[in-house]
mmCIF file of C-alpha atoms and ligand atoms in Angstrom:
data_model
loop_
_atom_site.group_PDB
_atom_site.id
_atom_site.type_symbol
_atom_site.label_atom_id
_atom_site.label_comp_id
_atom_site.label_asym_id
_atom_site.label_seq_id
_atom_site.Cartn_x
_atom_site.Cartn_y
_atom_site.Cartn_z
ATOM 1 C CA UNK A 29 -0.088 0.408 0.433
ATOM 2 C CA UNK A 30 2.996 2.577 0.621
ATOM 3 C CA UNK A 31 4.562 1.849 -2.407
ATOM 4 C CA UNK A 32 1.231 1.906 -3.972
ATOM 5 C CA UNK A 33 0.487 5.512 -2.370
ATOM 6 C CA UNK A 34 4.722 6.766 -2.809
ATOM 7 C CA UNK A 35 3.824 5.050 -7.254
ATOM 8 C CA UNK A 36 0.601 7.540 -7.945
ATOM 9 C CA UNK A 37 2.315 10.448 -5.991
ATOM 10 C CA UNK A 38 5.716 9.856 -8.062
ATOM 11 C CA UNK A 39 3.058 9.065 -11.056
ATOM 12 C CA UNK A 40 1.271 12.815 -10.400
ATOM 13 C CA UNK A 41 4.422 14.829 -9.622
ATOM 14 C CA UNK A 42 7.195 13.424 -12.231
ATOM 15 C CA UNK A 43 6.393 15.993 -14.433
ATOM 16 C CA UNK A 44 7.863 18.517 -12.384
ATOM 17 C CA UNK A 45 11.078 16.257 -12.275
ATOM 18 C CA UNK A 46 10.856 14.988 -8.469
ATOM 19 C CA UNK A 47 10.857 11.204 -8.312
ATOM 20 C CA UNK A 48 13.273 9.974 -10.951
ATOM 21 C CA UNK A 49 15.421 7.635 -10.365
ATOM 22 C CA UNK A 50 18.520 8.747 -9.982
ATOM 23 C CA UNK A 51 20.688 6.836 -12.433
ATOM 24 C CA UNK A 52 17.449 5.766 -14.301
ATOM 25 C CA UNK A 53 17.050 2.173 -14.121
ATOM 26 C CA UNK A 54 19.710 0.066 -12.559
ATOM 27 C CA UNK A 55 18.961 -3.805 -12.797
ATOM 28 C CA UNK A 56 19.781 -6.470 -9.855
ATOM 29 C CA UNK A 57 21.105 -3.408 -8.108
ATOM 30 C CA UNK A 58 19.243 -3.931 -5.016
ATOM 31 C CA UNK A 59 21.112 -7.238 -4.427
ATOM 32 C CA UNK A 60 23.928 -5.139 -3.484
ATOM 33 C CA UNK A 61 22.075 -4.724 0.194
ATOM 34 C CA UNK A 62 21.660 -8.577 0.234
ATOM 35 C CA UNK A 63 24.165 -9.864 3.106
ATOM 36 C CA UNK A 64 25.669 -6.372 3.915
ATOM 37 C CA UNK A 65 27.633 -5.713 6.803
ATOM 38 C CA UNK A 66 26.965 -3.560 9.551
ATOM 39 C CA UNK A 67 30.190 -2.118 9.884
ATOM 40 C CA UNK A 68 31.812 -1.215 6.074
ATOM 41 C CA UNK A 69 35.774 -0.249 6.007
ATOM 42 C CA UNK A 70 37.420 1.634 2.884
ATOM 43 C CA UNK A 71 39.599 -1.493 2.284
ATOM 44 C CA UNK A 72 38.223 -5.085 1.898
ATOM 45 C CA UNK A 73 38.642 -8.323 0.344
ATOM 46 C CA UNK A 74 36.408 -10.155 -1.892
ATOM 47 C CA UNK A 75 38.550 -13.319 -2.928
ATOM 48 C CA UNK A 76 39.589 -16.213 -0.398
ATOM 49 C CA UNK A 77 43.544 -17.138 -0.251
ATOM 50 C CA UNK A 78 41.639 -20.766 -2.207
ATOM 51 C CA UNK A 79 40.090 -18.653 -4.615
ATOM 52 C CA UNK A 80 41.939 -19.627 -8.117
ATOM 53 C CA UNK A 81 43.545 -16.711 -10.480
ATOM 54 C CA UNK A 82 45.736 -13.813 -10.009
ATOM 55 C CA UNK A 83 45.621 -11.548 -6.827
ATOM 56 C CA UNK A 84 44.797 -7.734 -8.064
ATOM 57 C CA UNK A 85 44.171 -5.024 -5.846
ATOM 58 C CA UNK A 86 42.650 -1.293 -7.282
ATOM 59 C CA UNK A 87 41.527 1.467 -5.333
ATOM 60 C CA UNK A 88 41.407 5.219 -5.665
ATOM 61 C CA UNK A 89 39.501 7.808 -4.553
ATOM 62 C CA UNK A 90 35.909 8.705 -5.042
ATOM 63 C CA UNK A 91 35.390 13.080 -4.910
ATOM 64 C CA UNK A 92 31.716 14.794 -5.362
ATOM 65 C CA UNK A 93 30.354 16.262 -7.962
ATOM 66 C CA UNK A 94 33.259 18.876 -8.741
ATOM 67 C CA UNK A 95 35.617 15.908 -9.146
ATOM 68 C CA UNK A 96 37.896 17.451 -6.685
ATOM 69 C CA UNK A 97 36.665 17.387 -3.274
ATOM 70 C CA UNK A 98 36.878 13.880 -1.564
ATOM 71 C CA UNK A 99 33.554 11.663 -0.165
ATOM 72 C CA UNK A 100 33.656 10.620 2.697
ATOM 73 C CA UNK A 101 31.514 7.628 3.646
ATOM 74 C CA UNK A 102 30.333 7.010 0.638
ATOM 75 C CA UNK A 103 29.455 2.437 0.109
ATOM 76 C CA UNK A 104 30.607 0.788 -3.371
ATOM 77 C CA UNK A 105 29.765 -2.330 -3.682
ATOM 78 C CA UNK A 106 31.160 -4.319 -6.624
ATOM 79 C CA UNK A 107 31.313 -8.092 -7.784
ATOM 80 C CA UNK A 108 32.363 -10.035 -10.685
ATOM 81 C CA UNK A 109 33.173 -13.251 -12.225
ATOM 82 C CA UNK A 110 35.470 -15.709 -11.708
ATOM 83 C CA UNK A 111 38.445 -17.038 -12.794
ATOM 84 C CA UNK A 112 36.007 -18.718 -15.593
ATOM 85 C CA UNK A 113 34.279 -16.313 -16.046
ATOM 86 C CA UNK A 114 31.031 -17.474 -14.525
ATOM 87 C CA UNK A 115 29.045 -15.643 -11.379
ATOM 88 C CA UNK A 116 29.251 -18.783 -9.481
ATOM 89 C CA UNK A 117 27.644 -18.685 -6.132
ATOM 90 C CA UNK A 118 29.911 -20.439 -2.983
ATOM 91 C CA UNK A 119 27.840 -23.516 -1.616
ATOM 92 C CA UNK A 120 26.769 -21.573 1.611
ATOM 93 C CA UNK A 121 25.819 -18.370 -0.360
ATOM 94 C CA UNK A 122 22.478 -17.418 0.949
ATOM 95 C CA UNK A 123 22.501 -13.665 -0.226
ATOM 96 C CA UNK A 124 23.257 -11.872 -3.712
ATOM 97 C CA UNK A 125 23.841 -15.603 -5.851
ATOM 98 C CA UNK A 126 23.021 -13.736 -8.559
ATOM 99 C CA UNK A 127 26.297 -12.123 -8.199
ATOM 100 C CA UNK A 128 28.210 -14.813 -7.308
ATOM 101 C CA UNK A 129 30.585 -15.011 -4.584
ATOM 102 C CA UNK A 130 32.725 -12.754 -5.685
ATOM 103 C CA UNK A 131 31.955 -9.405 -4.121
ATOM 104 C CA UNK A 132 31.967 -7.034 -1.082
ATOM 105 C CA UNK A 133 31.420 -3.160 -0.077
ATOM 106 C CA UNK A 134 33.662 -0.177 1.002
ATOM 107 C CA UNK A 135 32.318 2.560 2.952
ATOM 108 C CA UNK A 136 35.103 5.447 1.684
ATOM 109 C CA UNK A 137 37.404 7.050 4.570
ATOM 110 C CA UNK A 138 37.735 11.385 5.610
ATOM 111 C CA UNK A 139 39.977 11.257 2.149
ATOM 112 C CA UNK A 140 37.284 9.259 -0.061
ATOM 113 C CA UNK A 141 39.702 6.484 -0.088
ATOM 114 C CA UNK A 142 38.925 2.747 -1.516
ATOM 115 C CA UNK A 143 40.766 -0.318 -2.273
ATOM 116 C CA UNK A 144 39.182 -3.896 -3.075
ATOM 117 C CA UNK A 145 41.328 -7.239 -3.183
ATOM 118 C CA UNK A 146 40.310 -9.654 -5.228
ATOM 119 C CA UNK A 147 41.506 -11.857 -8.300
ATOM 120 C CA UNK A 148 41.199 -10.696 -12.082
ATOM 121 C CA UNK A 149 38.255 -11.659 -13.197
ATOM 122 C CA UNK A 150 38.077 -13.673 -16.950
ATOM 123 C CA UNK A 151 35.512 -12.916 -19.688
ATOM 124 C CA UNK A 152 32.041 -14.396 -19.423
ATOM 125 C CA UNK A 153 32.416 -18.328 -21.141
ATOM 126 C CA UNK A 154 31.343 -16.563 -24.601
ATOM 127 C CA UNK A 155 33.904 -14.817 -25.036
ATOM 128 C CA UNK A 156 31.620 -11.986 -26.187
ATOM 129 C CA UNK A 157 32.363 -9.136 -23.704
ATOM 130 C CA UNK A 158 35.314 -7.774 -22.317
ATOM 131 C CA UNK A 159 36.469 -8.957 -18.313
ATOM 132 C CA UNK A 160 34.522 -6.693 -16.485
ATOM 133 C CA UNK A 161 33.631 -5.693 -12.589
ATOM 134 C CA UNK A 162 30.295 -4.056 -11.928
ATOM 135 C CA UNK A 163 29.915 -1.667 -9.134
ATOM 136 C CA UNK A 164 27.533 0.406 -7.680
ATOM 137 C CA UNK A 165 27.682 4.145 -5.275
ATOM 138 C CA UNK A 166 25.148 4.333 -3.181
ATOM 139 C CA UNK A 167 25.698 7.534 -1.037
ATOM 140 C CA UNK A 168 23.257 8.967 1.483
ATOM 141 C CA UNK A 169 19.655 10.259 1.045
ATOM 142 C CA UNK A 170 19.821 9.083 -2.893
ATOM 143 C CA UNK A 171 19.150 5.835 -4.575
ATOM 144 C CA UNK A 172 21.588 3.234 -5.201
ATOM 145 C CA UNK A 173 23.261 3.807 -8.721
ATOM 146 C CA UNK A 174 26.076 1.556 -10.933
ATOM 147 C CA UNK A 175 28.457 3.315 -12.453
ATOM 148 C CA UNK A 176 30.915 2.319 -15.798
ATOM 149 C CA UNK A 177 32.396 -1.120 -14.975
ATOM 150 C CA UNK A 178 35.796 -1.807 -14.364
ATOM 151 C CA UNK A 179 37.712 -3.044 -17.624
ATOM 152 C CA UNK A 180 41.305 -3.467 -18.661
ATOM 153 C CA UNK A 181 43.034 -1.654 -21.309
ATOM 154 C CA UNK A 182 45.593 -5.185 -21.866
ATOM 155 C CA UNK A 183 42.296 -7.137 -22.765
ATOM 156 C CA UNK A 184 41.558 -8.003 -25.889
ATOM 157 C CA UNK A 185 38.267 -8.337 -25.992
ATOM 158 C CA UNK A 186 37.794 -4.502 -25.507
ATOM 159 C CA UNK A 187 37.064 -2.767 -28.661
ATOM 160 C CA UNK A 188 36.900 0.904 -30.308
ATOM 161 C CA UNK A 189 33.466 0.128 -30.150
ATOM 162 C CA UNK A 190 33.234 -0.584 -26.444
ATOM 163 C CA UNK A 191 35.710 2.721 -25.939
ATOM 164 C CA UNK A 192 33.585 4.930 -27.912
ATOM 165 C CA UNK A 193 30.439 3.466 -26.545
ATOM 166 C CA UNK A 194 31.510 3.775 -22.955
ATOM 167 C CA UNK A 195 28.373 6.375 -21.163
ATOM 168 C CA UNK A 196 32.216 7.310 -18.372
ATOM 169 C CA UNK A 197 29.592 7.341 -15.718
ATOM 170 C CA UNK A 198 31.309 8.109 -12.492
ATOM 171 C CA UNK A 199 34.299 8.705 -14.860
ATOM 172 C CA UNK A 200 36.205 6.620 -17.468
ATOM 173 C CA UNK A 201 36.017 2.598 -15.487
ATOM 174 C CA UNK A 202 38.896 1.736 -18.128
ATOM 175 C CA UNK A 203 42.455 0.715 -15.900
ATOM 176 C CA UNK A 204 45.336 0.185 -16.768
ATOM 177 C CA UNK A 205 46.882 -2.792 -14.817
ATOM 178 C CA UNK A 206 50.573 -3.533 -13.980
ATOM 179 C CA UNK A 207 52.064 -5.767 -11.891
ATOM 180 C CA UNK A 208 54.141 -5.303 -8.615
ATOM 181 C CA UNK A 209 57.459 -7.130 -7.508
ATOM 182 C CA UNK A 210 55.182 -9.678 -5.761
ATOM 183 C CA UNK A 211 52.955 -10.188 -8.717
ATOM 184 C CA UNK A 212 50.255 -8.695 -7.629
ATOM 185 C CA UNK A 213 48.146 -6.380 -10.887
ATOM 186 C CA UNK A 214 48.102 -3.164 -9.510
ATOM 187 C CA UNK A 215 44.893 -0.615 -10.799
ATOM 188 C CA UNK A 216 43.687 2.862 -9.932
ATOM 189 C CA UNK A 217 40.597 4.633 -10.757
ATOM 190 C CA UNK A 218 39.180 7.618 -9.068
ATOM 191 C CA UNK A 219 35.032 8.234 -9.291
ATOM 192 C CA UNK A 220 33.579 11.652 -9.736
ATOM 193 C CA UNK A 221 30.045 11.002 -7.788
ATOM 194 C CA UNK A 222 26.916 12.482 -10.140
ATOM 195 C CA UNK A 223 29.715 12.624 -13.724
ATOM 196 C CA UNK A 224 27.174 11.581 -16.794
ATOM 197 C CA UNK A 225 24.618 10.160 -14.203
ATOM 198 C CA UNK A 226 21.043 10.700 -15.238
ATOM 199 C CA UNK A 227 18.667 12.908 -12.792
ATOM 200 C CA UNK A 228 21.412 13.005 -10.058
ATOM 201 C CA UNK A 229 21.075 16.364 -8.390
HETATM 202 FE FE1 LIG B 8 28.715 -8.998 -15.808
#
């Protein structure tokens, strides 16, 4: 009933711009809340030591819409395929099964920083799309919305068309990976809140 009332209200006032969802459609985005820990930190680890695959660590800063001021307390949720290119839930996994088991949350610190350690994902088994990591942003008092996927500059499946069609939501998601002295892939991506995000306010 509550939902119906809200829908009717939104239908009535949508012409003046209210109730339009930030970011537009966001398929399965609500799954980000399934199993979300009470306490979130700016750093997290998605893959257990037993997970097959090459180790990778991605970090960056999330900025306010001005692209300069660090945004503290922003939740970044990420999920990706395993080394076989599958979103395979763990046997005991109760939540977010469609996102597989390589999923996790961060909340930016006072400097707007985030960091996650995981394995490098593989492309889907059909090899039709470049390997990617799905990110979803949740800011306080705003609905969750997706930003451009993380993709990797050295991925042979990443085409010119992909680059041209990129919406650059939150800024470009294409990152350059380099291996550090421990053999870990290291990547950096900064994110600007609201950048190229429809209905952002
Ligand atoms: Fe995907």
